[in-house]
mmCIF file of C-alpha atoms and ligand atoms in Angstrom:
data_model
loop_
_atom_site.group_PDB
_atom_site.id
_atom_site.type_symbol
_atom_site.label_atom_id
_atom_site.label_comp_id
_atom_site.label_asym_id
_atom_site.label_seq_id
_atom_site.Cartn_x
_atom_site.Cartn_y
_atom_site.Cartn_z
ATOM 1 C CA UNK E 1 102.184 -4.523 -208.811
ATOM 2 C CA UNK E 2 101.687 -0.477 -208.870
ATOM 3 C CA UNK E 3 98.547 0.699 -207.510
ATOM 4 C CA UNK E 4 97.508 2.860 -209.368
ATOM 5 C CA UNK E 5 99.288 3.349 -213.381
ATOM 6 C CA UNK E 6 98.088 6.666 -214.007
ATOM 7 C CA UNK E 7 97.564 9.481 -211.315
ATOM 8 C CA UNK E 8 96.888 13.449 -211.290
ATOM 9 C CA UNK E 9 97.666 15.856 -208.856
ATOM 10 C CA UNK E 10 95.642 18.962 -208.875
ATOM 11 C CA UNK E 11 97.612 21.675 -207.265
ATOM 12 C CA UNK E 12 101.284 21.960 -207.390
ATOM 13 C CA UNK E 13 102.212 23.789 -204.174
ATOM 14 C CA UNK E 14 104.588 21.978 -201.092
ATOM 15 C CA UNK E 15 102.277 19.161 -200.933
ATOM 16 C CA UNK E 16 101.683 18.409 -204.581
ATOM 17 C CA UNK E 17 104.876 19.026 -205.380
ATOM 18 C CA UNK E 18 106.146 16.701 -202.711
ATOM 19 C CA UNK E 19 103.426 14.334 -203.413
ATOM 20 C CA UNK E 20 104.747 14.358 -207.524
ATOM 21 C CA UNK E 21 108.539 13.574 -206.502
ATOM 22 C CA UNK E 22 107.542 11.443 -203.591
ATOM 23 C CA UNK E 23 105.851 9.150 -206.870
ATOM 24 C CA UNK E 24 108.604 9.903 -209.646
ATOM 25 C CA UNK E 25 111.184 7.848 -207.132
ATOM 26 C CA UNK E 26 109.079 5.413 -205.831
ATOM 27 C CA UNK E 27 107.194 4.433 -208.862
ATOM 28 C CA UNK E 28 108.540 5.560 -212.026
ATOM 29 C CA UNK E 29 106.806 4.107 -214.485
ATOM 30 C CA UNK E 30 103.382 5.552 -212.979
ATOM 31 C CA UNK E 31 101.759 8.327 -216.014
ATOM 32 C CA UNK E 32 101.995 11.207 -214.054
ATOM 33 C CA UNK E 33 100.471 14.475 -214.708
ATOM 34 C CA UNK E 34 99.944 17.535 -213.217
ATOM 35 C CA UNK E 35 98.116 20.700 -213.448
ATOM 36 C CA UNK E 36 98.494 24.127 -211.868
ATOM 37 C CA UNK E 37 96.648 27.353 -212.607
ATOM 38 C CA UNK E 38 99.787 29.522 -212.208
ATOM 39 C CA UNK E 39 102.608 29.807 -215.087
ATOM 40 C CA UNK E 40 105.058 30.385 -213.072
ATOM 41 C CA UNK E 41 104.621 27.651 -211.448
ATOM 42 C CA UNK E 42 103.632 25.262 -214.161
ATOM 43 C CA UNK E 43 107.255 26.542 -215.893
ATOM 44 C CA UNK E 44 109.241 25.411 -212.549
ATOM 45 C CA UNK E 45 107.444 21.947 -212.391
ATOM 46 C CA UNK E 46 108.642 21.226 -216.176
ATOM 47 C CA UNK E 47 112.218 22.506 -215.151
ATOM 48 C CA UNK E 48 112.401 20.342 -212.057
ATOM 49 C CA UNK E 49 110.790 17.673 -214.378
ATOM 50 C CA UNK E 50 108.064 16.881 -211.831
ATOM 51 C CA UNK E 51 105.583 15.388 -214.358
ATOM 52 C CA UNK E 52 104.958 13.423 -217.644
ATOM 53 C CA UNK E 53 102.376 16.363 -218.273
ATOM 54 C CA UNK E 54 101.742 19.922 -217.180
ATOM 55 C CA UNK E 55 98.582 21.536 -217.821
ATOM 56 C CA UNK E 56 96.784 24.838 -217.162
ATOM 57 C CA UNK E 57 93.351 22.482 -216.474
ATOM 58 C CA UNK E 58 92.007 20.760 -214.130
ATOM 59 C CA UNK E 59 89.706 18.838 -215.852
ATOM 60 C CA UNK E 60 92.417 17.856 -218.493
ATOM 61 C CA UNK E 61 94.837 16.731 -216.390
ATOM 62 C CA UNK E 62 92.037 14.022 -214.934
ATOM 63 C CA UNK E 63 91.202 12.638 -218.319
ATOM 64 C CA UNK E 64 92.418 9.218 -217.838
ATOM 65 C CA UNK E 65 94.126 9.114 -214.406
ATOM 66 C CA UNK E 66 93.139 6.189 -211.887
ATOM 67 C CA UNK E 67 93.757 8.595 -209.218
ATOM 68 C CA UNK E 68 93.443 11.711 -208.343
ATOM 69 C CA UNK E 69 94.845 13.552 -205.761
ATOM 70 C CA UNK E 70 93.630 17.316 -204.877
ATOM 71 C CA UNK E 71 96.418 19.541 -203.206
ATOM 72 C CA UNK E 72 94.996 22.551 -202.928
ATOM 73 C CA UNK E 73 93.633 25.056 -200.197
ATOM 74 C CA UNK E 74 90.624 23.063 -198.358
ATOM 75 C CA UNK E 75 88.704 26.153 -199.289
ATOM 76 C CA UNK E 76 89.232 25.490 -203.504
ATOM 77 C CA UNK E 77 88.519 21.377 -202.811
ATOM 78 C CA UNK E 78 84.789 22.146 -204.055
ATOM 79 C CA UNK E 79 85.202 24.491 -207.153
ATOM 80 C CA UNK E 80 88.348 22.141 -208.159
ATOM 81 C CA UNK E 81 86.162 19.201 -207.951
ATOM 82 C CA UNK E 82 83.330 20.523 -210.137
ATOM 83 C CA UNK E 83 86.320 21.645 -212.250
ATOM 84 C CA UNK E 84 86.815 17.746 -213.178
ATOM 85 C CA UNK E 85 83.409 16.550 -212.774
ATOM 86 C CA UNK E 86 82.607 15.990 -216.274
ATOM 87 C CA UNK E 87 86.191 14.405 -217.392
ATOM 88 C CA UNK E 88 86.546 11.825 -214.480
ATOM 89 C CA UNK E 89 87.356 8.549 -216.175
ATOM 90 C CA UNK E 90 85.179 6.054 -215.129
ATOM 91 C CA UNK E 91 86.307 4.416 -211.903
ATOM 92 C CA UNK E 92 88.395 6.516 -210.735
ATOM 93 C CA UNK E 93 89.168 7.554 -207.504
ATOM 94 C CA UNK E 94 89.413 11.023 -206.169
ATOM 95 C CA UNK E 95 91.509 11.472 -202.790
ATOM 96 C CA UNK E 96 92.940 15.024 -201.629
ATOM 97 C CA UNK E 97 95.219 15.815 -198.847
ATOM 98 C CA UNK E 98 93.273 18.338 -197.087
ATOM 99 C CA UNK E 99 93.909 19.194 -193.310
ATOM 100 C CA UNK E 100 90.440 19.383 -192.448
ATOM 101 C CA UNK E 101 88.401 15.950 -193.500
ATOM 102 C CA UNK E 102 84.649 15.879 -192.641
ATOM 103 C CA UNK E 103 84.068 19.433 -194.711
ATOM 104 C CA UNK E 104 85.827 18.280 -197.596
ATOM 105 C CA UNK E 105 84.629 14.826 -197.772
ATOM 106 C CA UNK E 106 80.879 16.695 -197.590
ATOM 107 C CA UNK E 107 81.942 19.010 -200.864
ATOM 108 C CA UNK E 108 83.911 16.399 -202.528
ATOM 109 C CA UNK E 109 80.781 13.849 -202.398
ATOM 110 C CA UNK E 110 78.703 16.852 -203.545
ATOM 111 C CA UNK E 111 80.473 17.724 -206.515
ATOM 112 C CA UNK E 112 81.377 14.297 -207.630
ATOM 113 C CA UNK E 113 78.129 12.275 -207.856
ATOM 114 C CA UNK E 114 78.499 8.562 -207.977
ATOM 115 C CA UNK E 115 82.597 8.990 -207.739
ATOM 116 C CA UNK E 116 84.500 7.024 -205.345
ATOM 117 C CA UNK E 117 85.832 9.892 -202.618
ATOM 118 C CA UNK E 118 88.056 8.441 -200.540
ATOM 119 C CA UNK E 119 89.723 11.774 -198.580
ATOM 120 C CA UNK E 120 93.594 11.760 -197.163
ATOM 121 C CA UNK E 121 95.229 13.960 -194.962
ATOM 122 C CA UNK E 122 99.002 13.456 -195.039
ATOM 123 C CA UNK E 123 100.142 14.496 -191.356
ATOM 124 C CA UNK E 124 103.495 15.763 -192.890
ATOM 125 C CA UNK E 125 104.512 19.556 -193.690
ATOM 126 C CA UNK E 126 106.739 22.207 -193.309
ATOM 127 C CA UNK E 127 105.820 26.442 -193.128
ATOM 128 C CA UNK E 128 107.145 26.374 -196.917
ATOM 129 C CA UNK E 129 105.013 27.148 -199.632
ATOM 130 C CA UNK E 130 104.844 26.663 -203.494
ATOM 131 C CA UNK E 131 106.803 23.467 -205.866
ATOM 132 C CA UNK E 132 110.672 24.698 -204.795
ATOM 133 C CA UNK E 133 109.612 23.917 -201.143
ATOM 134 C CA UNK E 134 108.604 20.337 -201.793
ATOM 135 C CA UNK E 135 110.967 16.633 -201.462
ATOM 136 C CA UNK E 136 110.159 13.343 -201.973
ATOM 137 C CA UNK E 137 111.034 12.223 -198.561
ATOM 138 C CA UNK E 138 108.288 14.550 -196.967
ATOM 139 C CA UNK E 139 106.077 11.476 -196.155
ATOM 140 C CA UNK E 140 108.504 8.844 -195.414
ATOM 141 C CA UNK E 141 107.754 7.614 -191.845
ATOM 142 C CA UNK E 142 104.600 10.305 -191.051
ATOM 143 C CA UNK E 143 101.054 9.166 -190.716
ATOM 144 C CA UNK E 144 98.442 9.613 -193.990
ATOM 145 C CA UNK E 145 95.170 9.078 -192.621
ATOM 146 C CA UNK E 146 92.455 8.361 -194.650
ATOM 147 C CA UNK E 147 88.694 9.416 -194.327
ATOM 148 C CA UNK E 148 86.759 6.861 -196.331
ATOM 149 C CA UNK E 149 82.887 6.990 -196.091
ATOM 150 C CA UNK E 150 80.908 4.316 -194.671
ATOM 151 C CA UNK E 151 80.043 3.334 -198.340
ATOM 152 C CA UNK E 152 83.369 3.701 -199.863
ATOM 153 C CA UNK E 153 84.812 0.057 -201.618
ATOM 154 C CA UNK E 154 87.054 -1.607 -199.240
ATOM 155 C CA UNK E 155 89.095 -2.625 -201.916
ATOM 156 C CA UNK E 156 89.640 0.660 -203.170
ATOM 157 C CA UNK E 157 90.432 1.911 -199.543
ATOM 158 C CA UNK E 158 93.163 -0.566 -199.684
ATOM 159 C CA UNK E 159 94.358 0.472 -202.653
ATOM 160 C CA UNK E 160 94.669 3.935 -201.813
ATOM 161 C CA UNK E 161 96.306 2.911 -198.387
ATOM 162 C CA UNK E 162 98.543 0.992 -200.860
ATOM 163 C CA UNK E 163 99.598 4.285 -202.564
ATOM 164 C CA UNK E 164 100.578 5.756 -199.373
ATOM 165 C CA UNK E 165 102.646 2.945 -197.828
ATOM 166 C CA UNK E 166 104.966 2.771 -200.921
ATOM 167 C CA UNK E 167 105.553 6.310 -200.568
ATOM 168 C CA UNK E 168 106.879 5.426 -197.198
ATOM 169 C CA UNK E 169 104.001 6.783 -194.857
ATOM 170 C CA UNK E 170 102.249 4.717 -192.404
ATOM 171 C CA UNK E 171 98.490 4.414 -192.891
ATOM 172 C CA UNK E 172 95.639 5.060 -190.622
ATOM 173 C CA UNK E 173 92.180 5.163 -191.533
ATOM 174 C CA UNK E 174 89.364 6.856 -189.304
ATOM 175 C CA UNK E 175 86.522 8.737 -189.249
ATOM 176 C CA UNK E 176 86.870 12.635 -190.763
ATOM 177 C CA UNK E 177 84.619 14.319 -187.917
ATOM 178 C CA UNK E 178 87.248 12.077 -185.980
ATOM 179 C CA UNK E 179 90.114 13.176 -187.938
ATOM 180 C CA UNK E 180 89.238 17.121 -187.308
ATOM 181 C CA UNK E 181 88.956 16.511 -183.087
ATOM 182 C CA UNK E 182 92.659 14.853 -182.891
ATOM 183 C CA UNK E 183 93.948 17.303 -185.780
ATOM 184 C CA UNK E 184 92.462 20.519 -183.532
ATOM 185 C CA UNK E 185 94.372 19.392 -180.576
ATOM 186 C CA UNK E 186 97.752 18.341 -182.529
ATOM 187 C CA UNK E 187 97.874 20.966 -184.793
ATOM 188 C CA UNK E 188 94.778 23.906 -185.373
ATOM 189 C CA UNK E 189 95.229 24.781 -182.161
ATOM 190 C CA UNK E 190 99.142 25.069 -181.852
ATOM 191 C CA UNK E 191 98.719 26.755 -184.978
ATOM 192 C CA UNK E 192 96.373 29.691 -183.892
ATOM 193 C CA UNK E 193 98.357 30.301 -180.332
ATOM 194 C CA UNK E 194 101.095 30.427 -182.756
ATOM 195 C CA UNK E 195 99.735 32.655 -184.718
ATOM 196 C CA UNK E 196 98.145 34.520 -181.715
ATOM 197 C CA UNK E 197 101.363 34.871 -179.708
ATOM 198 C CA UNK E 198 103.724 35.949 -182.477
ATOM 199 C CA UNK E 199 101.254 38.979 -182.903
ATOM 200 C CA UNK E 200 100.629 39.859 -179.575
ATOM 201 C CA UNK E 201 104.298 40.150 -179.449
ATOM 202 C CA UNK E 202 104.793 42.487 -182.496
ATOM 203 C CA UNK E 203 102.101 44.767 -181.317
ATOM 204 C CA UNK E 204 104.069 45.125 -177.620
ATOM 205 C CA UNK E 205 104.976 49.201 -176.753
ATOM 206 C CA UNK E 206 107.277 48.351 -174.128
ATOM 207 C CA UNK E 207 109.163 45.548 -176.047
ATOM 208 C CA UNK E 208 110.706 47.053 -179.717
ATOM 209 C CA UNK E 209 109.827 45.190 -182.257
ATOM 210 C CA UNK E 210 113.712 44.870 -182.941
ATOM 211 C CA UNK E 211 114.014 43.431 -179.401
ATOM 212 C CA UNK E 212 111.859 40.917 -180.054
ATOM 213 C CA UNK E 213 113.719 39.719 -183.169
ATOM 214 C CA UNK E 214 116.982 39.869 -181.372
ATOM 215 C CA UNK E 215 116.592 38.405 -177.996
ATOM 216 C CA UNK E 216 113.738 35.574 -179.781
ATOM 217 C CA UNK E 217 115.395 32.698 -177.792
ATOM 218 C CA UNK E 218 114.375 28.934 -178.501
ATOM 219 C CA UNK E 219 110.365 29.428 -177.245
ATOM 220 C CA UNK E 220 109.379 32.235 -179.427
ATOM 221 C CA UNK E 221 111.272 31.233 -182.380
ATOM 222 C CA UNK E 222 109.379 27.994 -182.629
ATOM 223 C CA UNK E 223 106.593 29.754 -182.501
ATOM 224 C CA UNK E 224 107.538 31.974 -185.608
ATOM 225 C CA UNK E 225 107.933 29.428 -187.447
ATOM 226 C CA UNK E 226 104.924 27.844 -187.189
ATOM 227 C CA UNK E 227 103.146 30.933 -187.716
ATOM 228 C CA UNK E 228 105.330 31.888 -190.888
ATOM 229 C CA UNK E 229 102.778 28.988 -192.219
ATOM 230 C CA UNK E 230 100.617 29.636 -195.794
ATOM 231 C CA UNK E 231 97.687 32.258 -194.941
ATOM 232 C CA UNK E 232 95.562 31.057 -197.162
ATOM 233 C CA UNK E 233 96.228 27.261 -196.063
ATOM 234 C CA UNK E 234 95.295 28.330 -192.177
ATOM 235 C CA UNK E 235 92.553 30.646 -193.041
ATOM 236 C CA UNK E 236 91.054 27.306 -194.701
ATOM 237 C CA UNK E 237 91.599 25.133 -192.046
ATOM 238 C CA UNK E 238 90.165 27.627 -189.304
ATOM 239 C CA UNK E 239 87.110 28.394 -191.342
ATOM 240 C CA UNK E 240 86.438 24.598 -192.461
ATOM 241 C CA UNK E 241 86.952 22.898 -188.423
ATOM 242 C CA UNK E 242 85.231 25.762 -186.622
ATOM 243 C CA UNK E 243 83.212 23.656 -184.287
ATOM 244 C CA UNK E 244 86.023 20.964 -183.456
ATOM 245 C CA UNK E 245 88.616 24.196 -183.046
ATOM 246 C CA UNK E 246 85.956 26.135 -181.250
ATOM 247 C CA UNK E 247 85.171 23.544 -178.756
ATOM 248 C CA UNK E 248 88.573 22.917 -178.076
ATOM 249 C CA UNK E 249 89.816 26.861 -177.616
ATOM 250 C CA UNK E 250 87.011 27.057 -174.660
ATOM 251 C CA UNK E 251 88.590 24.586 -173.158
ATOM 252 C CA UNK E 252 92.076 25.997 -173.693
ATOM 253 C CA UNK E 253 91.086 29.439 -172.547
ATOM 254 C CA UNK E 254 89.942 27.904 -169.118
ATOM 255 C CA UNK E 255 93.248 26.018 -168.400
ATOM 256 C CA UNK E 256 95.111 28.896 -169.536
ATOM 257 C CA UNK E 257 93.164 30.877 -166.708
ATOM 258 C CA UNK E 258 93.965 28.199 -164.290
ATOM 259 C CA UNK E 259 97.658 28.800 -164.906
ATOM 260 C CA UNK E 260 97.232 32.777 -164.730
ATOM 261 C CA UNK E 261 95.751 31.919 -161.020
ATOM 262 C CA UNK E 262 98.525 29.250 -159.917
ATOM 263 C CA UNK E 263 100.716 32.210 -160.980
ATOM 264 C CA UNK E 264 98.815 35.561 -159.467
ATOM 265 C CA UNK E 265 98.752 32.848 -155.780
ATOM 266 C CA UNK E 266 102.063 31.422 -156.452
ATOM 267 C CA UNK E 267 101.077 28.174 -156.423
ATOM 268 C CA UNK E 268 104.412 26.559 -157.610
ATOM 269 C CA UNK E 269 103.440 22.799 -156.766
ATOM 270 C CA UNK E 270 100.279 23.554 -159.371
ATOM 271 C CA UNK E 271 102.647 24.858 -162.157
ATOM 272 C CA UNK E 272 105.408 21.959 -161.428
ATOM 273 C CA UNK E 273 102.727 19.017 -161.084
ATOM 274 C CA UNK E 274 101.663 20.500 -165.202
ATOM 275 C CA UNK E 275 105.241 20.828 -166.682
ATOM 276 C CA UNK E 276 105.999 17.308 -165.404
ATOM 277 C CA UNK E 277 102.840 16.073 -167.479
ATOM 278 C CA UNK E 278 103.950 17.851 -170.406
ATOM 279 C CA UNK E 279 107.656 16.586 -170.174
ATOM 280 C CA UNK E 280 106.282 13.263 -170.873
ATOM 281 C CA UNK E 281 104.539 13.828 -173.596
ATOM 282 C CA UNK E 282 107.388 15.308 -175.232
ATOM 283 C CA UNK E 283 109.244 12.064 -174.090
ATOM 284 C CA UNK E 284 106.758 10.024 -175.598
ATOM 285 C CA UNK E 285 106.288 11.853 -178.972
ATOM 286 C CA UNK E 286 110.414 11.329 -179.390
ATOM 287 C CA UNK E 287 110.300 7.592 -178.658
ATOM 288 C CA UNK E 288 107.129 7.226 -181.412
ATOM 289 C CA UNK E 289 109.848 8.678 -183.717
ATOM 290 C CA UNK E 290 107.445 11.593 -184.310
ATOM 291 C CA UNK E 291 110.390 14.387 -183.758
ATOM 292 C CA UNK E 292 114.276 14.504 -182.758
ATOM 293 C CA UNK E 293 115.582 14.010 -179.477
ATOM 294 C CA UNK E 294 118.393 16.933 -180.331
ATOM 295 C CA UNK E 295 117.874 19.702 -178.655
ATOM 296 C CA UNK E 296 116.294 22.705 -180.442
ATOM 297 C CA UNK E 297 114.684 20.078 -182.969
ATOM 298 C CA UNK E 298 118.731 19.207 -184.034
ATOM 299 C CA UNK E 299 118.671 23.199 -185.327
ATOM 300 C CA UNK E 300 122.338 24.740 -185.306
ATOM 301 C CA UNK E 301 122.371 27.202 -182.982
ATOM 302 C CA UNK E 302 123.110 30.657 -183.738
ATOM 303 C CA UNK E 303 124.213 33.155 -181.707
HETATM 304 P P1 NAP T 1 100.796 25.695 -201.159
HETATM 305 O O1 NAP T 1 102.233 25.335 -201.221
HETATM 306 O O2 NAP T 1 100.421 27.104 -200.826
HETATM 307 O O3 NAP T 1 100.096 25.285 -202.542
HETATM 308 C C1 NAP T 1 98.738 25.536 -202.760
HETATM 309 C C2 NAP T 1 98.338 24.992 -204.116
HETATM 310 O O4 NAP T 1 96.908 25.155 -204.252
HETATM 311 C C3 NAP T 1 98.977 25.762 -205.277
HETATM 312 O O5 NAP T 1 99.187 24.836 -206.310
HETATM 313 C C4 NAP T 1 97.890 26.761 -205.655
HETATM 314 O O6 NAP T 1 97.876 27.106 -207.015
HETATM 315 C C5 NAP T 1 96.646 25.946 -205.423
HETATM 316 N N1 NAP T 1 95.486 26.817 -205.159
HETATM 317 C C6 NAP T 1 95.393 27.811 -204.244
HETATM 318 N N2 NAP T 1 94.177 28.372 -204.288
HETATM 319 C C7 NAP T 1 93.495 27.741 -205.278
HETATM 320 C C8 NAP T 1 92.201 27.899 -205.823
HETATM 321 N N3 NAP T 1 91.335 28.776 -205.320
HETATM 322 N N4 NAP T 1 91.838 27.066 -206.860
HETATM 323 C C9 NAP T 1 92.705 26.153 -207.359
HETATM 324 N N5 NAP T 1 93.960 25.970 -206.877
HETATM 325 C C10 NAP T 1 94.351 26.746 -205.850
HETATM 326 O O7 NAP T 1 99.993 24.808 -200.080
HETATM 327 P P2 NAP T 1 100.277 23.346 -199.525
HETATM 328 O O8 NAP T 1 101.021 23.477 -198.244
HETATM 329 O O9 NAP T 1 100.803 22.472 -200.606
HETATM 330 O O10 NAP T 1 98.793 22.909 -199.133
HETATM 331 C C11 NAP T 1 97.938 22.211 -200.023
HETATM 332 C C12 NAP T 1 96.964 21.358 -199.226
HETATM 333 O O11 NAP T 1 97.702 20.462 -198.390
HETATM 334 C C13 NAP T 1 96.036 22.142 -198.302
HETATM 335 O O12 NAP T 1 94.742 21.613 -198.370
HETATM 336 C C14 NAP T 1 96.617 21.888 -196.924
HETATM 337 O O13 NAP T 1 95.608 21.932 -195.931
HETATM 338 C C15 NAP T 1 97.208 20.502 -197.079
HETATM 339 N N6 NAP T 1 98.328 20.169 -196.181
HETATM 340 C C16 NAP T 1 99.321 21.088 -195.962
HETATM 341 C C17 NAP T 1 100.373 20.755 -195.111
HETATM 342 C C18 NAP T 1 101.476 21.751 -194.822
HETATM 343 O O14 NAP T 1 102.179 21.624 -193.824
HETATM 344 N N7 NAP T 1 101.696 22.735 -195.659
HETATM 345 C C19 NAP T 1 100.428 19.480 -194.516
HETATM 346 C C20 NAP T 1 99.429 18.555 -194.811
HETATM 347 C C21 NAP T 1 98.380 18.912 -195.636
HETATM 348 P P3 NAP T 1 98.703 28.379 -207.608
HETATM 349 O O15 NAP T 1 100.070 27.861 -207.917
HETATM 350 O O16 NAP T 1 97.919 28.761 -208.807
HETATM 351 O O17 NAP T 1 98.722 29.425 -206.532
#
């Protein structure tokens, strides 16, 4: 038995996109539709043939879905969801599949009076934006955790969690202020050094910028990667888990001073003892089947 027979997605960028294929192969007879405020993009989705339907709306897209599923910017999660207040079938559930949980689940709840918000957070992504970028094997073996409130229906949580596991992801459920402490460390954070240490780089005087690009060995090129990720996405997420990325950049800053130290006194034992630590970790993230033991992430190397 399916789930859920008729779903919408709200927002078709990588994640709805992904999220839409992801359900055309693993459930085809669910109703699908869709809706995106960009033509362009509404015009690829009905090439690709993403969706039973394809609307401009937000609200009409919701009229008689079971489920719907909110992929956009954590920023727009509020004015979407007022967007569909009014034509949200009775008993349906709203998820989304924000990176930031205990804002959203505050605005969603807000907006949606008496609906059952049950907020998801699919740990799964790549720096690619927009409905080319997406594949329906994005969640297949990554972690969806869900953010139900302390009132949400158990049932309903279930069904949800339901949703996710035939899509292939594995399921966790846990508190969203919860949620945005382990996402700061695992990702925010990476994120903004990312972002922080690319640009630091670019604004260099005694390193060209063309120097940069053409000696960028394996370190710095994983870092431009991550910080070729969606603006608008990351300006969300920083703005919506301020305290929970705060917190955790003090603490950051003061190790990172630590190291400066052990490197000013050349105290090698300090700066060993921490890179054996770390090696672990990487060890243990590749036996959790979290990333590829190949090295450079199995990426051809070239030149
Ligand atoms: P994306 O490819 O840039 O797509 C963003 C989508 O949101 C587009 O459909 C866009 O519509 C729509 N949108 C943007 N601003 C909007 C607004 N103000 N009102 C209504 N719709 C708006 O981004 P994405 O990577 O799919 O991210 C979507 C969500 O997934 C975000 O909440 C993000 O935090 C979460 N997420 C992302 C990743 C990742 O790695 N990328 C992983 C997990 C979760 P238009 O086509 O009209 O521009």
């Amino acid at each position: 038995m399916l789930p859920f027979g008729r779903v919408a997605i709200i927002g078709m960028g990588l994640i709805g996109s992904s999220l839409a294929r992801a359900v055309r192969a693993a459930m085809p007879t669910v109703r699908l539709t869709v809706s995106d405020g960009d033509a362009l993009v509404r015009e690829r989705v009905r090439a690709l043939d993403l969706a039973d339907d394809v609307t401009d709306h937000a609200g009409a897209a919701v009229v008689d879905a079971e489920l719907v599923i909110l992929a956009v910017p954590v920023g727009a999660m509020a004015p979407v969801a007022a967007e569909i207040a009014a034509d949200l079938a009775p008993g349906a559930i709203v998820s989304d599949v924000g990176s930031v949980k205990a804002r959203v689940l505050a605005d969603l709840v807000a907006a949606l009076p008496g609906v059952a918000v049950i907020p998801g957070h699919p740990v799964a992504g790549t720096e690619k934006s927009g409905p080319d970028a997406g594949f329906a094997s994005l969640f297949a073996d990554r972690w969806c955790i869900l953010t139900p409130p302390a009132d949400a229906d158990p049932a309903q949580v279930t069904q949800l969690a339901a949703f996710w596991s035939a899509l292939g992801a594995r399921v966790e459920t846990m508190d969203a202020a919860h949620h945005d402490r382990v996402l700061a460390v695992t990702s925010h954070l990476p994120h903004l050094i990312a972002y922080s240490i690319v640009g630091t780089a670019s604004d260099l005087e005694a390193v060209t910028r063309s120097e940069v690009i053409k000696y960028s060995a394996g370190g710095f090129r994983d870092f431009t990667r991550i910080a070729a990720s969606d603006p608008i996405m990351w300006r969300d997420v920083f703005l919506h888990n301020r305290e929970a990325v705060l917190e955790l950049l003090g603490r950051f800053t003061e190790d990172l001073v630590a190291l400066q130290r052990a490197i000013r006194w050349g105290e090698g034992e300090t700066l060993e003892a921490l890179f054996t630590r770390t090696r672990a970790i990487r060890r243990s993230i590749i036996e959790m089947g979290q990333d590829d033991a190949r090295p450079d992430f199995g990426r051809s190397h070239e030149g």
